[in-house]
CSV table of C-alpha atoms and ligand atoms in Angstrom, one decimal:
chain,number,residue,atom,x,y,z
A,180,MET,CA,60.6,-33.8,-91.8
A,181,LYS,CA,58.4,-36.1,-94.0
A,182,LEU,CA,57.7,-38.1,-91.2
A,183,LEU,CA,56.6,-35.2,-89.2
A,184,LYS,CA,54.5,-33.7,-92.2
A,185,SER,CA,52.5,-37.2,-92.5
A,186,LEU,CA,52.2,-37.2,-88.8
A,187,GLY,CA,50.5,-33.8,-89.1
A,188,ILE,CA,48.1,-35.0,-92.1
A,189,ALA,CA,47.4,-38.2,-89.8
A,190,LEU,CA,46.4,-36.1,-86.9
A,191,LEU,CA,44.3,-33.6,-89.2
A,192,LEU,CA,42.5,-36.5,-90.5
A,193,ALA,CA,41.9,-38.0,-87.2
A,194,SER,CA,40.3,-35.0,-85.8
A,195,THR,CA,38.5,-34.1,-89.3
A,196,PRO,CA,35.3,-36.2,-88.4
A,197,LEU,CA,34.8,-34.1,-85.1
A,198,THR,CA,34.8,-31.0,-86.8
A,199,PHE,CA,33.9,-31.2,-90.3
A,200,ALA,CA,31.8,-34.0,-90.9
A,201,ALA,CA,27.9,-33.1,-91.3
A,202,GLU,CA,27.0,-32.5,-87.9
A,203,ALA,CA,25.1,-35.1,-86.2
A,204,VAL,CA,21.5,-33.8,-85.2
A,205,LYS,CA,20.9,-34.0,-81.7
A,206,GLY,CA,17.4,-34.1,-79.9
A,207,GLU,CA,14.7,-31.8,-81.0
A,208,GLU,CA,12.8,-28.7,-80.0
A,209,HIS,CA,9.7,-26.5,-80.7
A,210,ALA,CA,10.8,-23.2,-82.6
A,211,ILE,CA,10.0,-19.9,-80.5
A,212,LEU,CA,8.1,-17.7,-82.7
A,213,THR,CA,7.7,-14.0,-82.3
A,214,ASP,CA,5.3,-11.1,-83.8
A,215,ALA,CA,6.9,-8.2,-85.1
A,216,PRO,CA,8.9,-6.2,-84.0
A,217,ASP,CA,10.3,-8.8,-81.5
A,218,VAL,CA,12.8,-11.3,-82.4
A,219,PRO,CA,13.2,-14.8,-80.8
A,220,PRO,CA,16.1,-15.2,-78.7
A,221,PRO,CA,19.7,-15.7,-79.8
A,222,ILE,CA,20.5,-19.3,-80.3
A,223,THR,CA,23.2,-20.8,-77.7
A,224,ARG,CA,23.2,-24.3,-79.0
A,225,THR,CA,26.6,-25.6,-80.3
A,226,TYR,CA,25.0,-28.4,-82.3
A,227,ALA,CA,22.2,-29.0,-84.8
A,228,THR,CA,18.8,-30.2,-83.8
A,229,LYS,CA,15.4,-31.0,-85.0
A,230,VAL,CA,13.4,-27.9,-85.1
A,231,ILE,CA,9.5,-28.3,-85.2
A,232,VAL,CA,7.8,-25.0,-86.3
A,233,ASN,CA,4.2,-24.6,-86.2
A,234,LEU,CA,2.7,-21.8,-88.3
A,235,GLU,CA,-0.9,-20.9,-88.6
A,236,VAL,CA,-2.5,-19.4,-91.7
A,237,ILE,CA,-5.4,-17.0,-90.5
A,238,GLU,CA,-7.1,-14.8,-92.7
A,239,LYS,CA,-8.3,-11.8,-90.6
A,240,LYS,CA,-9.8,-8.2,-90.7
A,241,MET,CA,-7.7,-5.9,-89.2
A,242,ARG,CA,-6.7,-2.0,-89.1
A,243,MET,CA,-4.8,-0.8,-92.4
A,244,ALA,CA,-4.9,2.9,-91.1
A,245,ASP,CA,-7.1,4.9,-88.9
A,246,GLY,CA,-10.6,4.2,-90.1
A,247,VAL,CA,-9.6,1.9,-92.9
A,248,GLU,CA,-10.0,-2.0,-92.4
A,249,TYR,CA,-8.7,-4.8,-94.8
A,250,VAL,CA,-8.9,-8.6,-94.9
A,251,PHE,CA,-5.5,-9.5,-94.4
A,252,TRP,CA,-4.2,-13.0,-94.8
A,253,THR,CA,-1.4,-13.8,-92.3
A,254,TYR,CA,1.0,-16.4,-90.9
A,255,GLY,CA,-0.1,-16.1,-87.4
A,256,GLY,CA,-2.4,-13.5,-87.2
A,257,LYS,CA,-0.2,-10.6,-87.8
A,258,VAL,CA,1.5,-8.7,-90.7
A,259,PRO,CA,4.4,-9.5,-91.1
A,260,GLY,CA,4.2,-13.3,-90.1
A,261,LYS,CA,6.0,-15.0,-87.2
A,262,PHE,CA,9.9,-14.7,-86.9
A,263,ILE,CA,11.4,-17.9,-87.1
A,264,ARG,CA,15.0,-18.3,-85.8
A,265,ILE,CA,17.2,-21.6,-86.3
A,266,ARG,CA,20.7,-22.7,-86.7
A,267,GLU,CA,22.7,-23.5,-89.7
A,268,GLY,CA,22.4,-27.4,-90.0
A,269,ASP,CA,19.0,-27.7,-88.2
A,270,GLU,CA,16.5,-30.1,-89.7
A,271,VAL,CA,13.2,-28.5,-89.6
A,272,GLU,CA,9.8,-30.2,-89.4
A,273,PHE,CA,7.5,-27.7,-90.8
A,274,HIS,CA,3.7,-27.8,-89.9
A,275,LEU,CA,1.6,-25.3,-92.2
A,276,ASN,CA,-1.8,-25.4,-90.8
A,277,ASN,CA,-4.6,-23.4,-92.4
A,278,HIS,CA,-7.3,-22.2,-90.2
A,279,PRO,CA,-10.9,-23.8,-90.9
A,280,SER,CA,-12.2,-20.4,-91.5
A,281,SER,CA,-10.0,-19.6,-94.3
A,282,LYS,CA,-11.7,-19.0,-97.6
A,283,VAL,CA,-8.6,-20.2,-99.7
A,284,PRO,CA,-5.8,-22.8,-99.8
A,285,HIS,CA,-2.3,-21.3,-98.8
A,286,ASN,CA,1.2,-22.6,-98.8
A,287,ILE,CA,4.9,-21.4,-97.9
A,288,ASP,CA,7.8,-20.6,-99.9
A,289,LEU,CA,10.6,-20.1,-97.6
A,290,HIS,CA,13.9,-18.7,-99.2
A,291,ALA,CA,16.0,-20.7,-96.6
A,292,VAL,CA,14.9,-23.7,-98.3
A,293,THR,CA,17.0,-25.6,-100.7
A,294,GLY,CA,14.3,-27.8,-102.8
A,295,GLN,CA,11.6,-27.7,-105.1
A,296,GLY,CA,9.8,-24.5,-104.9
A,297,GLY,CA,11.1,-23.7,-101.3
A,298,GLY,CA,8.6,-26.0,-99.9
A,299,ALA,CA,5.6,-24.3,-101.9
A,300,GLY,CA,4.4,-27.4,-103.4
A,301,ALA,CA,4.9,-29.6,-100.3
A,302,SER,CA,3.0,-27.2,-98.0
A,303,PHE,CA,0.0,-26.4,-100.3
A,304,THR,CA,-2.9,-26.6,-97.6
A,305,ALA,CA,-6.6,-26.5,-97.8
A,306,PRO,CA,-8.5,-24.5,-95.3
A,307,GLY,CA,-8.9,-26.8,-92.2
A,308,HIS,CA,-6.0,-28.9,-93.1
A,309,SER,CA,-2.3,-29.4,-92.0
A,310,SER,CA,0.8,-30.2,-94.1
A,311,VAL,CA,4.0,-31.2,-93.0
A,312,PHE,CA,7.5,-31.3,-94.9
A,313,SER,CA,10.9,-31.0,-93.8
A,314,PHE,CA,14.1,-29.3,-94.8
A,315,LYS,CA,17.9,-29.1,-93.7
A,316,ALA,CA,19.0,-25.4,-93.5
A,317,ILE,CA,22.0,-25.8,-95.2
A,318,ASN,CA,22.8,-21.9,-95.6
A,319,PRO,CA,22.8,-19.3,-93.0
A,320,GLY,CA,21.2,-16.0,-93.6
A,321,LEU,CA,18.2,-13.9,-93.4
A,322,TYR,CA,15.5,-15.1,-95.5
A,323,VAL,CA,12.1,-13.9,-96.4
A,324,TYR,CA,9.1,-16.5,-96.5
A,325,HIS,CA,5.9,-15.9,-98.5
A,326,CYS,CA,2.8,-17.6,-99.7
A,327,ALA,CA,3.2,-19.0,-103.3
A,328,THR,CA,-0.5,-20.2,-104.0
A,329,ALA,CA,-1.7,-18.3,-107.1
A,330,PRO,CA,-2.4,-15.7,-107.7
A,331,VAL,CA,1.0,-15.1,-105.9
A,332,ALA,CA,1.2,-11.6,-105.9
A,333,MET,CA,-2.3,-11.3,-104.4
A,334,HIS,CA,-1.5,-13.7,-101.4
A,335,ILE,CA,1.8,-11.6,-100.7
A,336,ALA,CA,-0.2,-8.3,-101.2
A,337,ASN,CA,-2.6,-9.4,-98.8
A,338,GLY,CA,0.1,-9.7,-96.2
A,339,MET,CA,1.5,-13.3,-96.7
A,340,TYR,CA,5.2,-12.8,-95.6
A,341,GLY,CA,7.6,-13.2,-93.0
A,342,MET,CA,11.3,-13.9,-92.2
A,343,ILE,CA,13.5,-16.9,-91.1
A,344,LEU,CA,16.8,-16.4,-89.9
A,345,VAL,CA,19.5,-19.0,-89.8
A,346,GLU,CA,22.1,-18.3,-87.6
A,347,PRO,CA,25.7,-19.4,-88.8
A,348,LYS,CA,27.1,-22.2,-86.6
A,349,GLU,CA,29.3,-19.7,-84.9
A,350,GLY,CA,26.3,-17.7,-83.9
A,351,MET,CA,26.0,-14.0,-84.4
A,352,PRO,CA,28.1,-11.2,-82.3
A,353,LYS,CA,26.2,-10.1,-79.3
A,354,VAL,CA,24.0,-6.8,-79.3
A,355,ASP,CA,22.0,-5.2,-77.1
A,356,ARG,CA,18.7,-5.1,-78.9
A,357,GLU,CA,17.2,-6.9,-82.1
A,358,LEU,CA,14.3,-5.7,-84.1
A,359,TYR,CA,12.0,-7.2,-86.8
A,360,VAL,CA,10.7,-5.0,-89.4
A,361,MET,CA,9.3,-5.4,-92.6
A,362,GLN,CA,8.0,-3.4,-95.7
A,363,GLY,CA,5.1,-4.1,-97.8
A,364,ASP,CA,2.9,-2.6,-100.4
A,365,PHE,CA,-0.8,-2.6,-100.5
A,366,TYR,CA,-3.6,-2.0,-102.9
A,367,THR,CA,-7.1,-1.2,-102.1
A,368,LYS,CA,-10.1,-0.1,-104.1
A,369,GLY,CA,-10.4,3.0,-102.1
A,370,LYS,CA,-8.0,5.7,-102.2
A,371,THR,CA,-5.4,6.2,-99.4
A,372,SER,CA,-7.2,6.9,-96.3
A,373,GLU,CA,-10.5,6.3,-97.6
A,374,PRO,CA,-12.4,4.9,-94.4
A,375,GLY,CA,-14.2,1.7,-94.4
A,376,LEU,CA,-13.5,-2.0,-95.2
A,377,GLN,CA,-11.4,-1.7,-98.4
A,378,PRO,CA,-11.2,-4.6,-100.9
A,379,PHE,CA,-8.0,-5.5,-102.7
A,380,ASP,CA,-7.6,-4.0,-106.3
A,381,MET,CA,-5.9,-6.4,-108.6
A,382,GLU,CA,-5.6,-3.7,-111.2
A,383,LYS,CA,-3.8,-1.3,-109.1
A,384,ALA,CA,-1.4,-4.2,-108.1
A,385,VAL,CA,-0.8,-5.0,-111.8
A,386,ASP,CA,0.0,-1.5,-112.3
A,387,GLU,CA,2.2,-1.2,-109.3
A,388,ARG,CA,0.3,1.7,-108.0
A,389,PRO,CA,0.2,1.1,-104.2
A,390,THR,CA,-2.4,2.7,-102.0
A,391,TYR,CA,-0.3,2.0,-98.9
A,392,ILE,CA,3.4,1.2,-98.2
A,393,VAL,CA,4.0,0.6,-94.7
A,394,PHE,CA,6.2,-0.9,-92.2
A,395,ASN,CA,4.9,-4.2,-90.2
A,396,GLY,CA,1.5,-4.3,-91.8
A,397,SER,CA,-0.3,-0.9,-91.1
A,398,VAL,CA,0.1,2.9,-91.2
A,399,GLY,CA,1.4,3.7,-87.6
A,400,ALA,CA,2.4,0.0,-86.6
A,401,LEU,CA,5.7,1.8,-85.6
A,402,THR,CA,4.6,5.3,-84.3
A,403,GLY,CA,2.8,6.7,-81.4
A,404,ASP,CA,2.7,3.9,-78.6
A,405,ASN,CA,3.7,1.5,-80.9
A,406,SER,CA,7.0,3.2,-81.5
A,407,LEU,CA,10.1,1.1,-81.4
A,408,LYS,CA,12.1,2.0,-78.1
A,409,ALA,CA,15.8,1.8,-77.1
A,410,LYS,CA,18.6,3.5,-74.9
A,411,VAL,CA,21.6,5.6,-75.4
A,412,GLY,CA,24.5,3.2,-75.4
A,413,GLU,CA,22.9,0.3,-76.9
A,414,THR,CA,23.9,-1.5,-80.0
A,415,VAL,CA,20.6,-2.4,-82.1
A,416,ARG,CA,20.5,-5.0,-84.9
A,417,LEU,CA,17.6,-4.8,-87.3
A,418,TYR,CA,16.4,-7.5,-89.4
A,419,PHE,CA,14.7,-5.3,-92.1
A,420,GLY,CA,12.9,-7.4,-95.1
A,421,VAL,CA,10.7,-6.4,-97.7
A,422,GLY,CA,7.5,-8.6,-98.6
A,423,GLY,CA,6.3,-6.5,-101.4
A,424,PRO,CA,4.9,-7.8,-103.7
A,425,ASN,CA,6.3,-5.0,-105.9
A,426,VAL,CA,8.0,-2.2,-104.4
A,427,ALA,CA,11.6,-2.5,-103.3
A,428,SER,CA,12.8,-0.4,-100.0
A,429,ASN,CA,15.2,2.5,-99.8
A,430,PHE,CA,15.8,1.8,-96.3
A,431,HIS,CA,16.9,4.6,-94.2
A,432,ILE,CA,16.8,6.0,-90.4
A,433,ILE,CA,16.7,9.6,-90.2
A,434,GLY,CA,19.2,10.8,-87.9
A,435,GLU,CA,21.3,7.5,-87.7
A,436,ILE,CA,23.9,5.8,-89.7
A,437,PHE,CA,24.1,1.9,-90.1
A,438,ASP,CA,27.5,1.2,-88.6
A,439,ARG,CA,27.6,-2.2,-90.4
A,440,ILE,CA,25.4,-4.0,-92.8
A,441,TYR,CA,25.0,-7.4,-94.1
A,442,PRO,CA,23.7,-6.4,-97.3
A,443,GLU,CA,20.9,-8.6,-98.8
A,444,GLY,CA,20.6,-10.6,-95.7
A,445,GLY,CA,24.1,-12.5,-96.2
A,446,THR,CA,26.4,-13.5,-93.8
A,447,LYS,CA,29.2,-11.4,-94.0
A,448,ILE,CA,29.3,-7.7,-92.9
A,449,ILE,CA,30.7,-6.1,-96.3
A,450,ASN,CA,29.7,-2.5,-95.8
A,451,GLU,CA,30.3,-0.1,-93.1
A,452,ASN,CA,28.8,3.5,-92.5
A,453,VAL,CA,25.9,3.3,-94.7
A,454,GLN,CA,23.1,6.0,-95.1
A,455,THR,CA,20.3,4.2,-97.3
A,456,THR,CA,20.5,0.6,-98.2
A,457,ILE,CA,18.1,-0.8,-100.8
A,458,VAL,CA,16.2,-4.0,-100.3
A,459,PRO,CA,14.3,-5.6,-103.0
A,460,PRO,CA,11.0,-7.4,-102.7
A,461,GLY,CA,11.6,-10.8,-101.4
A,462,GLY,CA,15.1,-9.6,-100.0
A,463,ALA,CA,16.3,-8.5,-96.6
A,464,THR,CA,19.2,-6.8,-94.8
A,465,ILE,CA,20.6,-6.7,-91.3
A,466,VAL,CA,21.7,-3.4,-90.1
A,467,GLU,CA,23.4,-2.5,-86.9
A,468,PHE,CA,24.1,0.8,-85.3
A,469,LYS,CA,25.0,2.1,-81.9
A,470,LEU,CA,23.0,4.7,-80.3
A,471,GLU,CA,25.2,7.7,-79.2
A,472,VAL,CA,22.6,10.3,-78.4
A,473,PRO,CA,18.8,10.4,-77.4
A,474,ALA,CA,16.4,11.3,-80.2
A,475,THR,CA,13.4,10.2,-82.1
A,476,TYR,CA,14.9,8.3,-85.2
A,477,VAL,CA,12.7,7.9,-87.9
A,478,LEU,CA,12.5,5.0,-90.1
A,479,VAL,CA,11.5,5.7,-93.5
A,480,ASP,CA,11.6,4.2,-97.2
A,481,HIS,CA,13.6,7.3,-98.4
A,482,ALA,CA,11.4,7.6,-101.7
A,483,LEU,CA,9.7,10.0,-99.1
A,484,THR,CA,6.1,10.3,-100.6
A,485,ARG,CA,5.9,6.7,-99.5
A,486,ALA,CA,6.9,7.6,-96.1
A,487,PHE,CA,4.9,10.8,-95.6
A,488,ASN,CA,2.0,9.9,-97.8
A,489,LYS,CA,1.5,6.2,-98.0
A,490,GLY,CA,2.8,5.1,-94.4
A,491,ALA,CA,6.2,3.9,-94.6
A,492,LEU,CA,7.3,5.5,-91.5
A,493,GLY,CA,8.1,4.4,-88.1
A,494,LEU,CA,9.8,6.0,-85.1
A,495,LEU,CA,12.7,4.6,-82.8
A,496,LYS,CA,12.6,6.7,-79.5
A,497,VAL,CA,15.9,6.7,-77.7
A,498,ASP,CA,16.2,8.0,-74.1
A,499,GLY,CA,19.3,8.6,-72.2
A,500,PRO,CA,22.0,11.3,-71.6
A,501,GLU,CA,22.8,13.8,-74.3
A,502,ASP,CA,26.2,14.2,-75.7
A,503,LYS,CA,26.6,17.8,-76.8
A,504,ILE,CA,29.6,17.1,-78.7
A,505,ILE,CA,28.1,14.6,-81.0
A,506,TYR,CA,24.8,16.5,-81.4
A,507,SER,CA,24.6,20.0,-79.8
A,508,GLY,CA,21.1,20.8,-80.9
A,509,LYS,CA,20.1,24.2,-81.9
A,510,GLN,CA,22.8,26.6,-80.6
A,511,THR,CA,21.8,30.1,-82.0
A,512,ASP,CA,19.5,31.6,-84.7
A,513,THR,CA,20.8,35.0,-86.1
A,514,VAL,CA,20.0,37.0,-88.9
A,515,TYR,CA,21.9,35.9,-92.3
A,516,GLN,CA,22.5,38.6,-94.7
A,517,PRO,CA,25.2,38.1,-97.3
A,518,GLU,CA,26.9,41.1,-98.4
A,519,GLY,CA,25.8,42.4,-101.9
A,520,SER,CA,22.7,40.0,-101.7
A,521,GLY,CA,20.6,43.3,-102.3
A,522,ILE,CA,18.1,42.2,-99.9
A,523,GLN,CA,17.6,45.1,-97.5
A,524,LYS,CA,16.6,44.2,-94.1
A,525,THR,CA,13.3,46.1,-93.4
A,526,ALA,CA,10.9,45.6,-90.7
A,527,ASP,CA,8.9,43.4,-92.8
A,528,SER,CA,11.4,41.3,-94.6
A,529,ALA,CA,14.0,40.5,-92.0
A,530,PRO,CA,13.9,37.0,-90.9
A,531,ALA,CA,13.5,37.4,-87.2
A,532,PRO,CA,12.9,38.8,-84.6
A,533,VAL,CA,10.3,41.2,-85.8
A,534,ILE,CA,8.5,43.1,-83.2
A,535,ALA,CA,4.8,43.8,-84.1
A,536,LYS,CA,3.2,46.8,-82.7
A,537,THR,CA,-0.3,46.1,-83.8
A,538,THR,CA,-2.5,42.9,-84.5
A,539,GLN,CA,-2.5,43.9,-88.0
A,540,ASP,CA,1.4,43.8,-88.0
A,541,ARG,CA,1.4,40.4,-86.3
A,542,ILE,CA,-0.9,39.0,-89.0
A,543,LYS,CA,1.3,40.4,-91.6
A,544,PHE,CA,4.6,39.1,-90.2
A,545,GLY,CA,2.9,35.7,-89.5
A,546,GLN,CA,2.0,35.2,-93.0
A,547,ARG,CA,5.8,35.2,-93.9
A,548,ILE,CA,6.5,32.8,-91.2
A,549,TYR,CA,3.6,30.6,-92.2
A,550,THR,CA,4.7,30.4,-95.8
A,551,ASN,CA,8.4,29.5,-94.7
A,552,ASN,CA,7.6,27.2,-92.0
A,553,CYS,CA,4.2,25.6,-92.2
A,554,LEU,CA,2.8,25.7,-95.6
A,555,ALA,CA,4.8,22.9,-96.9
A,556,CYS,CA,2.8,20.6,-94.9
A,557,HIS,CA,-0.6,22.6,-93.6
A,558,GLN,CA,-1.0,24.1,-97.4
A,559,GLY,CA,-1.3,27.6,-98.4
A,560,ASN,CA,-5.0,27.8,-97.7
A,561,GLY,CA,-4.7,25.9,-94.3
A,562,SER,CA,-6.5,22.8,-95.8
A,563,GLY,CA,-4.0,20.5,-94.9
A,564,ILE,CA,-3.6,17.2,-96.8
A,565,LYS,CA,-6.2,14.6,-95.8
A,566,GLY,CA,-4.5,11.5,-94.2
A,567,ALA,CA,-1.3,13.2,-93.7
A,568,PHE,CA,-1.5,16.9,-92.4
A,569,PRO,CA,-4.5,17.9,-90.5
A,570,PRO,CA,-6.1,21.2,-91.5
A,571,LEU,CA,-5.4,24.5,-89.9
A,572,ALA,CA,-8.6,26.2,-91.5
A,573,LYS,CA,-11.8,26.0,-89.4
A,574,SER,CA,-9.7,23.6,-87.2
A,575,ASP,CA,-11.8,22.4,-84.1
A,576,TYR,CA,-8.6,21.4,-82.4
A,577,LEU,CA,-6.8,24.8,-83.1
A,578,ASN,CA,-9.9,26.9,-82.2
A,579,ALA,CA,-10.7,24.8,-79.0
A,580,ASP,CA,-7.7,25.6,-77.0
A,581,LYS,CA,-4.8,28.5,-77.7
A,582,LYS,CA,-2.5,27.3,-75.0
A,583,ARG,CA,-2.6,23.6,-76.7
A,584,ALA,CA,-1.9,25.3,-80.2
A,585,ILE,CA,1.0,27.1,-79.0
A,586,ALA,CA,2.4,24.1,-77.3
A,587,THR,CA,1.9,22.2,-80.7
A,588,VAL,CA,4.0,24.7,-82.6
A,589,VAL,CA,6.7,25.0,-79.7
A,590,HIS,CA,7.2,21.3,-78.9
A,591,GLY,CA,5.9,19.7,-82.0
A,592,ARG,CA,3.3,16.9,-81.9
A,593,GLU,CA,2.9,13.4,-82.3
A,594,GLY,CA,0.4,10.4,-82.0
A,595,PRO,CA,-3.6,10.0,-82.7
A,596,ILE,CA,-5.2,13.2,-83.0
A,597,VAL,CA,-8.6,14.0,-84.4
A,598,VAL,CA,-9.2,17.3,-86.2
A,599,ASN,CA,-12.7,18.1,-87.6
A,600,GLY,CA,-13.6,14.6,-87.5
A,601,GLU,CA,-10.8,13.2,-89.3
A,602,LYS,CA,-8.0,11.0,-87.5
A,603,TYR,CA,-4.2,11.9,-88.2
A,604,ASN,CA,-1.4,9.9,-86.4
A,605,SER,CA,1.6,11.2,-87.5
A,606,VAL,CA,4.5,13.7,-86.4
A,607,MET,CA,4.9,17.4,-86.5
A,608,PRO,CA,8.4,18.6,-85.6
A,609,GLY,CA,9.0,21.1,-82.8
A,610,GLN,CA,9.4,24.4,-84.8
A,611,VAL,CA,12.6,26.4,-84.2
A,612,LEU,CA,11.1,29.7,-83.9
A,613,ASN,CA,11.3,32.6,-81.2
A,614,ASP,CA,8.3,33.6,-79.2
A,615,GLU,CA,7.7,36.8,-81.4
A,616,ASP,CA,7.5,34.4,-84.4
A,617,ILE,CA,5.2,31.8,-83.1
A,618,ALA,CA,2.7,34.8,-81.7
A,619,ASN,CA,2.9,36.1,-85.2
A,620,VAL,CA,2.1,32.9,-87.2
A,621,LEU,CA,-0.5,31.7,-84.8
A,622,THR,CA,-2.2,35.0,-84.9
A,623,TYR,CA,-2.0,35.0,-88.8
A,624,VAL,CA,-3.4,31.3,-88.6
A,625,TYR,CA,-6.2,32.3,-86.4
A,626,SER,CA,-7.1,35.4,-88.5
A,627,ASN,CA,-7.6,33.4,-91.5
A,628,TRP,CA,-9.6,30.6,-93.0
A,629,GLY,CA,-12.7,31.0,-90.8
A,630,ASN,CA,-10.9,30.6,-87.8
A,631,SER,CA,-11.6,32.2,-84.2
A,632,LYS,CA,-9.6,35.4,-84.6
A,633,LYS,CA,-7.8,35.0,-81.3
A,634,VAL,CA,-4.3,37.0,-80.9
A,635,VAL,CA,-1.5,35.3,-79.5
A,636,THR,CA,1.2,37.3,-77.6
A,637,PRO,CA,5.0,36.4,-77.2
A,638,ALA,CA,4.4,36.4,-73.5
A,639,GLU,CA,1.8,33.6,-73.9
A,640,VAL,CA,4.3,31.8,-76.0
A,641,LYS,CA,6.8,32.3,-73.3
A,642,THR,CA,4.7,31.0,-70.7
A,643,VAL,CA,3.8,27.8,-72.6
A,644,ARG,CA,7.5,27.3,-73.6
A,645,SER,CA,8.4,27.3,-69.9
A,646,ALA,CA,5.8,25.1,-68.8
A,647,LYS,CA,6.5,21.3,-68.8
A,648,PRO,CA,4.9,19.7,-72.1
A,649,ALA,CA,2.8,16.6,-71.6
A,650,ALA,CA,5.5,14.1,-71.8
A,651,ALA,CA,4.1,11.5,-74.0
A,652,LYS,CA,2.5,13.6,-76.8
A,653,THR,CA,5.1,16.1,-77.6
A,654,LYS,CA,8.7,16.6,-78.6
A,655,SER,CA,11.0,19.2,-79.8
A,656,GLU,CA,14.4,19.4,-81.0
A,657,ASP,CA,16.0,19.4,-77.6
A,658,GLY,CA,14.2,16.0,-76.4
A,659,HIS,CA,11.8,17.5,-73.9
B,196,LIG,CU1,-1.7,-17.7,-99.5
């Protein structure tokens, strides 16, 4: 027995060097770097290696929102910076190259680094220079990197952040699709949506009053043609980080549930079935979810004025077969009148349908529909909200084309649109209203606020509803 035991220990000791000793680093390779929302391919290596990372800092004028430009400071020409993917145990030779056109020096603090300043001092680089330092990735996880040159918050507020994933030795479970999204807050002298080239506003930054809070560096970086895409049946892993400098994200995807999360970008799945997860500035999370049904899922910071007024909104468009058991879509819409509610169902207070006999009726009934269904976004006087919801008052878009206006209400609308010379790029959900209601509400809108007094009939709505919507620009509850 004793003999057996010591034999066992001897065997264990003999095999120890193969499995436990600090892994020998074999060979070298150049890291594959990607721009968001792309992620470099999973690491298939079963050994540690020397990884050479070449990252270029470029100061660059780019779009912040429609009509709004900003001089971003970037790692690799985009915000967020390039995604770096390495393996636990890798030894990284990091080259930070500051473009000769830069106005100021920059550096990098990678949260994956163990050592002074996360590399900040060692990588301090004047314009037109390159610095090299190296580190060993001893902790796996998802880490933010950012500039740490004074004033640090300003460098970050100009877009200087990205992420590095250190895969654990055993790798990560296979998924069908990986995505890279970061949230950041921006501070401009002008108000939200004020056009032109906007300078950084230090006072707003110090007061933590962001002008924009966005995903992937600009308003609309993940909407319209830039929407994320996936298919029903796929499992998605999303690497989500917050560059900040100041604002944590209450990260949520409307219509989806995070099946698994690695909170704070750590290596353990320590929660499942989560609706909203909080991610601090300089922090990250990994969320995974399976896509069961087709939909346009909406990524938001669930502090919702950030999403709807400051930009923190993105779309994940998922195509594929429906599953009416998991999600049926709207099945019926009937009159609901609780007994004893005291509300008498009369021609002008009944919810729907109300049959209008005259244009005056249409306008009167339409006003109520407007109040219940449109006012929240387009405002009581049809003025809309600049930068978020286009006006219906004297709207050239509305007045030019009745059919198009009907289609907008029936199917919803998303993507770039110009109304009275102002650009919008957002989402109007398809309205769940019957033909009579839509005829009434549009007749009401047309009859008010300097509009063209067109009359819309239920028959016209019916025709538009049965026609095929122009695929890319419209959507509705049932996925058309
Ligand atoms: Cu910098």
